[in-house]
PDB file of C-alpha atoms and ligand atoms in Angstrom:
ATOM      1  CA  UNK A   1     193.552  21.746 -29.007  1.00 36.00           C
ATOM      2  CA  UNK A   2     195.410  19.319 -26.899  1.00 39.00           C
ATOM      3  CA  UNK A   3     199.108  18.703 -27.812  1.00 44.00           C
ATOM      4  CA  UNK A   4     199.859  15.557 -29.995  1.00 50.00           C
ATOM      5  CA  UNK A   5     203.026  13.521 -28.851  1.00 50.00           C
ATOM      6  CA  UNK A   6     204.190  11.832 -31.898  1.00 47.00           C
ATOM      7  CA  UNK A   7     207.579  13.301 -31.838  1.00 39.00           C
ATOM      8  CA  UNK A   8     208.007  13.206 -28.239  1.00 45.00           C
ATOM      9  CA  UNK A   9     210.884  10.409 -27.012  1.00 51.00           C
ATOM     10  CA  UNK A  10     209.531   7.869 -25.202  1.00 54.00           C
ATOM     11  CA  UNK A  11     212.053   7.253 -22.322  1.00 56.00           C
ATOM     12  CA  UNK A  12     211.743   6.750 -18.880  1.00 55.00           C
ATOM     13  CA  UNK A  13     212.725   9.295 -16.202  1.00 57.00           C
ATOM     14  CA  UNK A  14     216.664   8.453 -14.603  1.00 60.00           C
ATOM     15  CA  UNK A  15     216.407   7.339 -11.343  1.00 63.00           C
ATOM     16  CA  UNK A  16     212.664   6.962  -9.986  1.00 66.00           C
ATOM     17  CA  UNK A  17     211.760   3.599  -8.964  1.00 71.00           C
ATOM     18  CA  UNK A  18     209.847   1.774 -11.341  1.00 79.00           C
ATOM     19  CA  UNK A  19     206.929  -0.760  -9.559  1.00 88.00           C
ATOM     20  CA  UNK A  20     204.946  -3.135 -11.867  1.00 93.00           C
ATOM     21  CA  UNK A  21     201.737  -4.007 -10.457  1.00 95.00           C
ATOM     22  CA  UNK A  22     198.928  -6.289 -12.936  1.00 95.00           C
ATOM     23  CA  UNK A  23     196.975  -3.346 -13.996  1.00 94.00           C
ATOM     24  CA  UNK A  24     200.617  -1.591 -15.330  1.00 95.00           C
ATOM     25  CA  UNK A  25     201.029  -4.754 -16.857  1.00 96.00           C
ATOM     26  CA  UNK A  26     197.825  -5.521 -18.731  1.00 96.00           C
ATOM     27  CA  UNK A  27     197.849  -1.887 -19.903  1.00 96.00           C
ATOM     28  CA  UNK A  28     201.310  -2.557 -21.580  1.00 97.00           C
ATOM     29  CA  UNK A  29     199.880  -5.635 -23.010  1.00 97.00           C
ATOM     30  CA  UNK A  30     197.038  -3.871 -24.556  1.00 96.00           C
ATOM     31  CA  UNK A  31     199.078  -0.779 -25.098  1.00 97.00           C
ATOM     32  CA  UNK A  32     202.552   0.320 -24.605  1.00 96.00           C
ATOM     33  CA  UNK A  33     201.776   3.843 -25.659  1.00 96.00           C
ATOM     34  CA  UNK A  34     198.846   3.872 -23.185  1.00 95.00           C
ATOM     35  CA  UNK A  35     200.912   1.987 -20.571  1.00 95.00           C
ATOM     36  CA  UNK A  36     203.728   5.233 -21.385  1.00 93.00           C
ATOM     37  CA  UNK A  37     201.447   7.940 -20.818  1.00 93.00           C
ATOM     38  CA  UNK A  38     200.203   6.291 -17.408  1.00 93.00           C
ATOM     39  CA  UNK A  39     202.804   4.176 -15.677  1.00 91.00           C
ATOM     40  CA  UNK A  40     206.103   5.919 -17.306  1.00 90.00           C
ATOM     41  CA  UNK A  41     205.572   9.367 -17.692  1.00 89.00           C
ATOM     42  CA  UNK A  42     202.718   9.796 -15.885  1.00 89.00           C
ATOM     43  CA  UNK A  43     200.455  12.213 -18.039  1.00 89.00           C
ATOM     44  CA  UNK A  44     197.751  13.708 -16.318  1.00 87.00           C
ATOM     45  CA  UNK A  45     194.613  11.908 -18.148  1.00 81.00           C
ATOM     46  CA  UNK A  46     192.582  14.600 -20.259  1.00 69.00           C
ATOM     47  CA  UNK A  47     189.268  12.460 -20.672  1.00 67.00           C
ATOM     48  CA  UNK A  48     186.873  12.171 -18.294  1.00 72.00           C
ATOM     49  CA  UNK A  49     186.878   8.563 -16.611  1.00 79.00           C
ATOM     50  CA  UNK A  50     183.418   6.305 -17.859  1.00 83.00           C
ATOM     51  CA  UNK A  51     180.634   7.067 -15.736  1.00 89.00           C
ATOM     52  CA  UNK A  52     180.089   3.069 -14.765  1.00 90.00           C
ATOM     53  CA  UNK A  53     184.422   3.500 -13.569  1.00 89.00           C
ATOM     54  CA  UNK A  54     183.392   6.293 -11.294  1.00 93.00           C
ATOM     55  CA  UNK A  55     180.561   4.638  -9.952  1.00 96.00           C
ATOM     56  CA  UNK A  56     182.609   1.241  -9.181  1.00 96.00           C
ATOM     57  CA  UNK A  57     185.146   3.402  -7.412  1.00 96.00           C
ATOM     58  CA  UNK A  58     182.625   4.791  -5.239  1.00 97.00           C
ATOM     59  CA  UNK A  59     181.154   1.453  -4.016  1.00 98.00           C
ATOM     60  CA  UNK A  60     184.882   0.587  -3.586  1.00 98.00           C
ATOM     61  CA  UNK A  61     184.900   3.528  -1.025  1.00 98.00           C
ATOM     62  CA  UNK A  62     182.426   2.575   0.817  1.00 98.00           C
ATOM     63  CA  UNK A  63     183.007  -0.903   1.204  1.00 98.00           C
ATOM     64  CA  UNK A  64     186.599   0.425   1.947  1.00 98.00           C
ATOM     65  CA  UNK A  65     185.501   2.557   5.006  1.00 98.00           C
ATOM     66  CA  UNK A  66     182.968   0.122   6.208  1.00 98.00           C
ATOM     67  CA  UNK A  67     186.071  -3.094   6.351  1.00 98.00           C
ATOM     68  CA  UNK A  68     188.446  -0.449   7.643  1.00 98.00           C
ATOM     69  CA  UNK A  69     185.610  -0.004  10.362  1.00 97.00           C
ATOM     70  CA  UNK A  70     185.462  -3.604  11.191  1.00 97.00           C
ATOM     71  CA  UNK A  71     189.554  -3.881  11.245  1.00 97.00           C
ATOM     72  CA  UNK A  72     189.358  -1.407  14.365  1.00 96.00           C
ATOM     73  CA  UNK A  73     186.227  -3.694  15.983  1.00 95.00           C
ATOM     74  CA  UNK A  74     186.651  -7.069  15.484  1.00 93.00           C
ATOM     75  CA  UNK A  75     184.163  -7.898  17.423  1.00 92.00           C
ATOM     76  CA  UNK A  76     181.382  -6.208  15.888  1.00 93.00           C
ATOM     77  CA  UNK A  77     178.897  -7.046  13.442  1.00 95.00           C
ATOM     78  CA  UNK A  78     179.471  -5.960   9.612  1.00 96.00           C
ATOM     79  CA  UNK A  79     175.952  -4.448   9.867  1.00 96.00           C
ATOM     80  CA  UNK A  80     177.532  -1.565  12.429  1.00 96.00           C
ATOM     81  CA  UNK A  81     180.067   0.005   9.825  1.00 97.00           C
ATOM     82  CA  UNK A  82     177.112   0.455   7.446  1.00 97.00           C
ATOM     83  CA  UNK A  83     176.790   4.219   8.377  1.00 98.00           C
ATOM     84  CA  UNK A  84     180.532   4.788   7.910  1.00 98.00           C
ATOM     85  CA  UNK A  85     180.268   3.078   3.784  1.00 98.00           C
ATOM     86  CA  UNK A  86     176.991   4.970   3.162  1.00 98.00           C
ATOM     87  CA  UNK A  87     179.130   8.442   4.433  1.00 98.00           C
ATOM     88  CA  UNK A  88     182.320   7.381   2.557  1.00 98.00           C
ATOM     89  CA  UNK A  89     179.686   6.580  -0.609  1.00 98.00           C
ATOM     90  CA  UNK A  90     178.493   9.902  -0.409  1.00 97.00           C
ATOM     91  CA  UNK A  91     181.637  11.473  -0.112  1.00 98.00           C
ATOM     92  CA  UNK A  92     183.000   9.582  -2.969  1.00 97.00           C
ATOM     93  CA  UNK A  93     179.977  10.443  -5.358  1.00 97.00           C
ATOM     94  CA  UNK A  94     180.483  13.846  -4.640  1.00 96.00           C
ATOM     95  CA  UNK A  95     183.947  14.109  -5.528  1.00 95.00           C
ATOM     96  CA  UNK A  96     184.071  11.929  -8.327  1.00 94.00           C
ATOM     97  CA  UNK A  97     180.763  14.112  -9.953  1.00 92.00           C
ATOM     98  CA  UNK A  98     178.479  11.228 -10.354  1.00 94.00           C
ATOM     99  CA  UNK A  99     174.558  12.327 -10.689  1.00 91.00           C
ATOM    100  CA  UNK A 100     171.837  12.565  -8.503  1.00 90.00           C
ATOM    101  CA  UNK A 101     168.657  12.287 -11.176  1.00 89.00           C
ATOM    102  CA  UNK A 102     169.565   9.376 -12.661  1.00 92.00           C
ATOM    103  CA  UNK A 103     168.884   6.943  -9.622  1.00 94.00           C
ATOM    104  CA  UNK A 104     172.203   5.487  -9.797  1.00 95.00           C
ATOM    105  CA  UNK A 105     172.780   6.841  -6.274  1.00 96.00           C
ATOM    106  CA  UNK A 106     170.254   5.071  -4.758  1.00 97.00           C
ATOM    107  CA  UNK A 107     171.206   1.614  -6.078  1.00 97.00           C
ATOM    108  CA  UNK A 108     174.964   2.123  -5.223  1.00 98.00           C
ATOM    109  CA  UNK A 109     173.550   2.537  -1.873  1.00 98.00           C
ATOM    110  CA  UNK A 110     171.348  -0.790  -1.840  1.00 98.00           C
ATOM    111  CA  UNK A 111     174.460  -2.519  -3.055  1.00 98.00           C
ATOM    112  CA  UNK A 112     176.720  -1.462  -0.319  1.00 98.00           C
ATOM    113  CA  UNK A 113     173.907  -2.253   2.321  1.00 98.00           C
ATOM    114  CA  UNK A 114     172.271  -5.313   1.407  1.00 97.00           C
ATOM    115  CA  UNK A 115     176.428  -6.487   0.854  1.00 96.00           C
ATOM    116  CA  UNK A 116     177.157  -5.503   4.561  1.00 97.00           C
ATOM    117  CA  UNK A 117     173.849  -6.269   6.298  1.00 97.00           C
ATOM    118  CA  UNK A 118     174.274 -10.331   4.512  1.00 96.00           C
ATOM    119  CA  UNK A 119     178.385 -10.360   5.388  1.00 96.00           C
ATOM    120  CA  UNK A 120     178.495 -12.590   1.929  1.00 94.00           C
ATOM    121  CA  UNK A 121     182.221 -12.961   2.826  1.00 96.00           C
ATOM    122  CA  UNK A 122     181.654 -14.107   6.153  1.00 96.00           C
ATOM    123  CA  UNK A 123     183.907 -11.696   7.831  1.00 94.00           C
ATOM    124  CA  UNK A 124     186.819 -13.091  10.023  1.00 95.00           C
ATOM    125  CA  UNK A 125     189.722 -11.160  11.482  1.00 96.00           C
ATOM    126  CA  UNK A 126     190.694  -8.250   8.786  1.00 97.00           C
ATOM    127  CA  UNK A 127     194.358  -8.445   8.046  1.00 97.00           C
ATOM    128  CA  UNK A 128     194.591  -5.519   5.537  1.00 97.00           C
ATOM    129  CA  UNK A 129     191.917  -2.791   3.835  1.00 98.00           C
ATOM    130  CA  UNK A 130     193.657  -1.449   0.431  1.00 97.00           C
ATOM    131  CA  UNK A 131     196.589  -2.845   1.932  1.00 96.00           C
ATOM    132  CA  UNK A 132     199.800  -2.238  -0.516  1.00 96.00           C
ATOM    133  CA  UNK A 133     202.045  -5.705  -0.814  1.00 97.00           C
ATOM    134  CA  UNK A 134     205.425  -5.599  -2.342  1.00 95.00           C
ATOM    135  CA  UNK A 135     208.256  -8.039  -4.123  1.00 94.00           C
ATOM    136  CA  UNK A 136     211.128  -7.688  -5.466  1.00 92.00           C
ATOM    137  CA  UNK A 137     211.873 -10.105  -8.599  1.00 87.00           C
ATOM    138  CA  UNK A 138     215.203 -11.786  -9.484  1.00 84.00           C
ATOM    139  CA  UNK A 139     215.679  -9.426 -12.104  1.00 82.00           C
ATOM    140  CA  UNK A 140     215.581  -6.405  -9.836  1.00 86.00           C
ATOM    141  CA  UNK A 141     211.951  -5.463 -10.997  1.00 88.00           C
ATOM    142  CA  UNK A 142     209.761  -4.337  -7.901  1.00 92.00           C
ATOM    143  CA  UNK A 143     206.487  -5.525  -8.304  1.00 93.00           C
ATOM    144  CA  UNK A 144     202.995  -4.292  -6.188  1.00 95.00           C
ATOM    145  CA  UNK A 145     199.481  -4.496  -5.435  1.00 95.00           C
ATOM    146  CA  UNK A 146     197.031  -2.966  -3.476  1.00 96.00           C
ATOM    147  CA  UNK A 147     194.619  -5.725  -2.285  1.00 97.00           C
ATOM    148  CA  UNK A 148     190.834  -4.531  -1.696  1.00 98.00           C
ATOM    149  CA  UNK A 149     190.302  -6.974   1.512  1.00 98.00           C
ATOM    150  CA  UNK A 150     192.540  -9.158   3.450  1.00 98.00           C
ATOM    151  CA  UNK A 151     191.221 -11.663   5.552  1.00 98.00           C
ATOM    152  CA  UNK A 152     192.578 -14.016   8.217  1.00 97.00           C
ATOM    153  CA  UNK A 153     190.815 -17.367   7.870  1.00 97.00           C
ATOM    154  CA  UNK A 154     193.010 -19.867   9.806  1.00 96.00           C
ATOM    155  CA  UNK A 155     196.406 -20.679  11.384  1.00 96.00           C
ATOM    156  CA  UNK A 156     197.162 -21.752   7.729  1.00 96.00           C
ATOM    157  CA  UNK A 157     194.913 -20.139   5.247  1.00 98.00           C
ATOM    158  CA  UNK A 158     194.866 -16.020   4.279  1.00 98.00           C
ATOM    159  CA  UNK A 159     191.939 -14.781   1.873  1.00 98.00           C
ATOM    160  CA  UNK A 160     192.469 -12.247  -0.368  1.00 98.00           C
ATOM    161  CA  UNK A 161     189.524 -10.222  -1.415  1.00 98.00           C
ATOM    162  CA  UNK A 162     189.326  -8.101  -4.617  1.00 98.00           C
ATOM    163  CA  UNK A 163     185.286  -6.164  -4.954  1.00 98.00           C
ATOM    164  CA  UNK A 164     183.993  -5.854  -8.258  1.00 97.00           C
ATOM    165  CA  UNK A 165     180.775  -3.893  -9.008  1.00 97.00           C
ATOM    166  CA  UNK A 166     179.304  -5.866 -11.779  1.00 96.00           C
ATOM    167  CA  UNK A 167     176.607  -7.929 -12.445  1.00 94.00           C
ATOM    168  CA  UNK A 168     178.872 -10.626 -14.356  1.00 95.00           C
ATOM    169  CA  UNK A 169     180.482 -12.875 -12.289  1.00 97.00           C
ATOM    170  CA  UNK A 170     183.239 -15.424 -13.358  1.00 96.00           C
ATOM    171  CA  UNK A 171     183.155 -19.476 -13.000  1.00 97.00           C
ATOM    172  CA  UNK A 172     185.561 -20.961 -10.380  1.00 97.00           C
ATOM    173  CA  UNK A 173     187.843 -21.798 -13.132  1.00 97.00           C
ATOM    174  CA  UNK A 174     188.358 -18.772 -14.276  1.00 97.00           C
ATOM    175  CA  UNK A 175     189.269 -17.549 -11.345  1.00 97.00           C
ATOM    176  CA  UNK A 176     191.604 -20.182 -10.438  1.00 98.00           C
ATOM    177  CA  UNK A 177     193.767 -19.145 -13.469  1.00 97.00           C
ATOM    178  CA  UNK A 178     193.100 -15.151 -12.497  1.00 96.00           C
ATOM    179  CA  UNK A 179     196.289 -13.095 -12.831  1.00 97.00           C
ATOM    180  CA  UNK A 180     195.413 -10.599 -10.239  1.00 97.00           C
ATOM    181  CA  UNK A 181     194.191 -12.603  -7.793  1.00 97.00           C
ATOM    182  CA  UNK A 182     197.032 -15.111  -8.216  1.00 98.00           C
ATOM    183  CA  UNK A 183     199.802 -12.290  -7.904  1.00 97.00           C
ATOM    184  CA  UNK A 184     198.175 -11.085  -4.390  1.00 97.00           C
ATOM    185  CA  UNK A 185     198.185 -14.732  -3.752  1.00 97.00           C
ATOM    186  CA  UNK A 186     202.415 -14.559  -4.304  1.00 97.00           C
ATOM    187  CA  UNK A 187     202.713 -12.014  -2.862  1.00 97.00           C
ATOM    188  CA  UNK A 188     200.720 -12.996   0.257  1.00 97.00           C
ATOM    189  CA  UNK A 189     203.105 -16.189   0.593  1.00 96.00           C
ATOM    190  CA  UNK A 190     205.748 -13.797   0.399  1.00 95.00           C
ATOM    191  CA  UNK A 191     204.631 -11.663   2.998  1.00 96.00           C
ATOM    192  CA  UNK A 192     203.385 -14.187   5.653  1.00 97.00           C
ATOM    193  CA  UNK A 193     205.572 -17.310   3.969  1.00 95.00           C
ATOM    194  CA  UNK A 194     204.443 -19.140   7.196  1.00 96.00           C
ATOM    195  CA  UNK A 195     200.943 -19.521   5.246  1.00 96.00           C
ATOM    196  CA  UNK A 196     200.834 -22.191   3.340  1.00 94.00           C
ATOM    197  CA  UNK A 197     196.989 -21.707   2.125  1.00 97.00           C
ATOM    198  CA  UNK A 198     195.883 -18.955  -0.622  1.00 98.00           C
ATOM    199  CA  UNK A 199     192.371 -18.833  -1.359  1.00 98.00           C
ATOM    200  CA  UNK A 200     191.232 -15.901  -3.449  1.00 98.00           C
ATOM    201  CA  UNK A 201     187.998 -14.411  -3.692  1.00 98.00           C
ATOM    202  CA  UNK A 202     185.807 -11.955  -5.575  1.00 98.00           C
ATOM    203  CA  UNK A 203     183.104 -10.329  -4.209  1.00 98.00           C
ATOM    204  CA  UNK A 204     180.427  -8.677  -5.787  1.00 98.00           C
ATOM    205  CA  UNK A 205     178.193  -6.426  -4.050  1.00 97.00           C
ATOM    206  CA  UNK A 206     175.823  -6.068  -6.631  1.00 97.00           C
ATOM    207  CA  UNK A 207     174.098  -9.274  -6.528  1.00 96.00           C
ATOM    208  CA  UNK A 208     175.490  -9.644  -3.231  1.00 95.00           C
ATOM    209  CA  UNK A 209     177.361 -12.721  -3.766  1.00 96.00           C
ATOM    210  CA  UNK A 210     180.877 -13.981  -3.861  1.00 97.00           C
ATOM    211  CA  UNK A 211     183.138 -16.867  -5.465  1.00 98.00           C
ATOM    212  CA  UNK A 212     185.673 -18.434  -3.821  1.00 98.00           C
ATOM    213  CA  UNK A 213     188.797 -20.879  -5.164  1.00 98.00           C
ATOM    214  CA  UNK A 214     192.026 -22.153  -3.269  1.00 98.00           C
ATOM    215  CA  UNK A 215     195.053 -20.566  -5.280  1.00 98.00           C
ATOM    216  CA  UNK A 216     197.526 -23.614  -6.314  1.00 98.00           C
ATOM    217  CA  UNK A 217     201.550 -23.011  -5.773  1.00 96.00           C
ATOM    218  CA  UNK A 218     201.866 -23.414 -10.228  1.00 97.00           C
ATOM    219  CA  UNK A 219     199.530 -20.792 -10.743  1.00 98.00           C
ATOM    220  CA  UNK A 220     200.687 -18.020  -8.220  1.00 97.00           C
ATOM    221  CA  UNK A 221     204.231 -19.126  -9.370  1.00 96.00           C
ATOM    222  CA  UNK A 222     202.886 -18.641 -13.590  1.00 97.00           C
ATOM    223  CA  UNK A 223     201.652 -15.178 -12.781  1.00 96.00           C
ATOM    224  CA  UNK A 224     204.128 -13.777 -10.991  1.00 94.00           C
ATOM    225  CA  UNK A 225     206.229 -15.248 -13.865  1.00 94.00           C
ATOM    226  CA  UNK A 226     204.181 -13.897 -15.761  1.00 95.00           C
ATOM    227  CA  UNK A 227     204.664  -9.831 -14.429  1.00 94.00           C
ATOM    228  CA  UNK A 228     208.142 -10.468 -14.614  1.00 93.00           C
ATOM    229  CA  UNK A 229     208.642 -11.261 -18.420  1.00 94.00           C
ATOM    230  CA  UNK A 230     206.116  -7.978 -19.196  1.00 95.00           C
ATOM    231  CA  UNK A 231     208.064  -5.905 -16.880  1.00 93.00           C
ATOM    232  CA  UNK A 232     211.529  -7.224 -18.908  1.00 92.00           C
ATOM    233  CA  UNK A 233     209.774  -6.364 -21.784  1.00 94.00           C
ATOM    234  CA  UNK A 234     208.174  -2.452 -20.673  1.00 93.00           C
ATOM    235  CA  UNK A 235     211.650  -1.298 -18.631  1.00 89.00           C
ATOM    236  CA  UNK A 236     213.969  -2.130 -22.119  1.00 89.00           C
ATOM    237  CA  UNK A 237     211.072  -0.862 -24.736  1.00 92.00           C
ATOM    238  CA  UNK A 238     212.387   2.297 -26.673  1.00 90.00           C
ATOM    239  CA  UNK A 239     209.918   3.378 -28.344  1.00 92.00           C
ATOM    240  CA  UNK A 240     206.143   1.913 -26.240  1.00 94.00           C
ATOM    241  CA  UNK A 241     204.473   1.837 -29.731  1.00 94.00           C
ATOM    242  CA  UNK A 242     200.513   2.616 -29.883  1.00 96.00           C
ATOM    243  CA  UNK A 243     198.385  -0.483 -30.427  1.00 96.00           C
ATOM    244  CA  UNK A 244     195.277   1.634 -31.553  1.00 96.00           C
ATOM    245  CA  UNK A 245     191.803  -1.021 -31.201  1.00 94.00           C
ATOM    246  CA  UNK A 246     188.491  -0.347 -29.630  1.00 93.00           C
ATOM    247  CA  UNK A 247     190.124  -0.194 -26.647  1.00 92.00           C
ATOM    248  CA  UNK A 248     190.964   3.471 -27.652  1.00 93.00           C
ATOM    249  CA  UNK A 249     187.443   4.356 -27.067  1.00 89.00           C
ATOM    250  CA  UNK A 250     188.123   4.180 -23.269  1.00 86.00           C
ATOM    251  CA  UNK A 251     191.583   5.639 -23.663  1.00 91.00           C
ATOM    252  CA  UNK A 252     191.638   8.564 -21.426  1.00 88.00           C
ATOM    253  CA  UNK A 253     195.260   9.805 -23.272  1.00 91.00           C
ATOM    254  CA  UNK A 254     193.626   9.668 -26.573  1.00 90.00           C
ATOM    255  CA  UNK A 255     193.186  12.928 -27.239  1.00 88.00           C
ATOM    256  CA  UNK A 256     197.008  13.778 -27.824  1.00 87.00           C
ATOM    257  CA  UNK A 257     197.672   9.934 -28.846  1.00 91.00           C
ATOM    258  CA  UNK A 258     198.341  10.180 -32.530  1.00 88.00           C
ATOM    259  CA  UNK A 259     197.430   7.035 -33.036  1.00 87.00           C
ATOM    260  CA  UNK A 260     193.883   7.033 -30.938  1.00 74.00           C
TER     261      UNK A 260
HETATM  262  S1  SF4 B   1     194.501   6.161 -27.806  1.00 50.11           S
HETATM  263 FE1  SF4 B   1     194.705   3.978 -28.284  1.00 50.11          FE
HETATM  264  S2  SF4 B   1     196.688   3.792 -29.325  1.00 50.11           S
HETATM  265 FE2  SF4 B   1     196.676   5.767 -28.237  1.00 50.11          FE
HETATM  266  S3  SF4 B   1     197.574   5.373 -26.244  1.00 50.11           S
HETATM  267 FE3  SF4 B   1     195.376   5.166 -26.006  1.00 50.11          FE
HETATM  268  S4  SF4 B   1     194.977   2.970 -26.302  1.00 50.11           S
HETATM  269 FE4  SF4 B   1     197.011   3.383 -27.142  1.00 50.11          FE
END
């Protein structure tokens, strides 16, 4: 039987640095408990992650392997890196012990090729592949996030790209108001504050398609606002109570939560 923590304290380790990225921050939202076992004291997860997780993570690696391909050749078609993604997709199913009956493998695969053979994003100059971007807030809170895609569009403009494997794609608006994309979006004009031009994108390789939006100054300002009054609220909480809802279903700590 797994161990149960209600009686455990819930305080955070002296001395480690303590980042706040948006997916830290929507878990405490849903979840300080949750947010606890992940992002504070870092509890190995005893569930085994939803099959349709795994299987986004290993289109991620592929399309990972096939811009980190392109980053080295500028010059050369998308198309080219295809047998790099379709390696790093195998690699990735392996490891993460997705199945081989089902036929999932083969779509994954169609997905990652028809998505580099069209180029939806119209690929220009690739500033950063999973590339890690960093701030630190007023308050002394260190926030980060790994952005899937990075592209150089003009003298003035920087794309960030974010994949997700999905069929459902969201309106323009939506994304406009996005708090991921619009916290890459600070955190770009932090990092290259000679930019003056966010736009954000999401691509899905499913379909393939991709939408596209111009980030506005007030919203990358509201997020990153935003991250800064949850991370206020997570580094002073003494006790990260557990919010049990359906979301427990997913809850890969549930098993020793008390509450899941
Ligand atoms: S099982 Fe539910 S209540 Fe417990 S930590 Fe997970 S999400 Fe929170």
């Amino acid at each position: 039987m797994p161990q149960r923590d209600g009686a455990v304290t819930m305080t955070a380790p002296a001395g480690r640095t303590w980042w706040h990225s948006v997916s830290s921050t929507r878990t405490y939202e849903q979840c300080p408990r949750r947010y606890w076992y992940s992002y504070v004291a870092k509890v190995p997860a005893e569930r085994h992650v939803p099959r349709a997780w795994r299987i986004g993570s290993a289109v991620h690696a592929a399309l990972e392997a096939a811009y980190r391909h392109r980053a080295a050749r500028p010059d050369a078609p998308l198309a080219d890196a295809l047998p790099y993604a379709l390696d790093a997709l195998g690699s990735a199913w392996e490891e993460l012990e997705l199945p081989h009956a089902d036929g999932s493998a083969g779509r994954a695969a169609s997905w990652v090729t028809h998505s580099l053979q069209r180029d939806v994003l119209a690929t220009s100059t690739v500033l950063g592949v999973e590339q890690p971007l960093r701030d630190e807030l007023s308050s002394g809170h260190r926030i980060i996030g790994f952005v899937d895609l990075l592209l150089d569009r003009d003298e003035r403009t920087i794309e960030v790209v974010d994949h997700k494997v999905t069929r459902r794609q969201v309106t323009p608006d939506d994304l406009a108001e996005d708090l991921q994309l619009n916290v890459y979006g600070a955190l770009v004009r932090r990092r290259w504050p000679d930019r003056d031009r966010v736009r954000a994108t999401l691509h899905y390789p499913v379909a393939p398609a991709a939408v596209t939006v111009t980030l506005t100054e007030d919203s990358m300002a509201a997020a990153r606002d935003h991250l800064a009054v949850v991370a206020r609220r997570a580094s002073g909480d003494p006790t990260f109570e557990a919010v049990p809802d359906r979301h427990c279903n997913h809850c890969p700590w549930r098993p020793r939560c008390p509450a899941g």
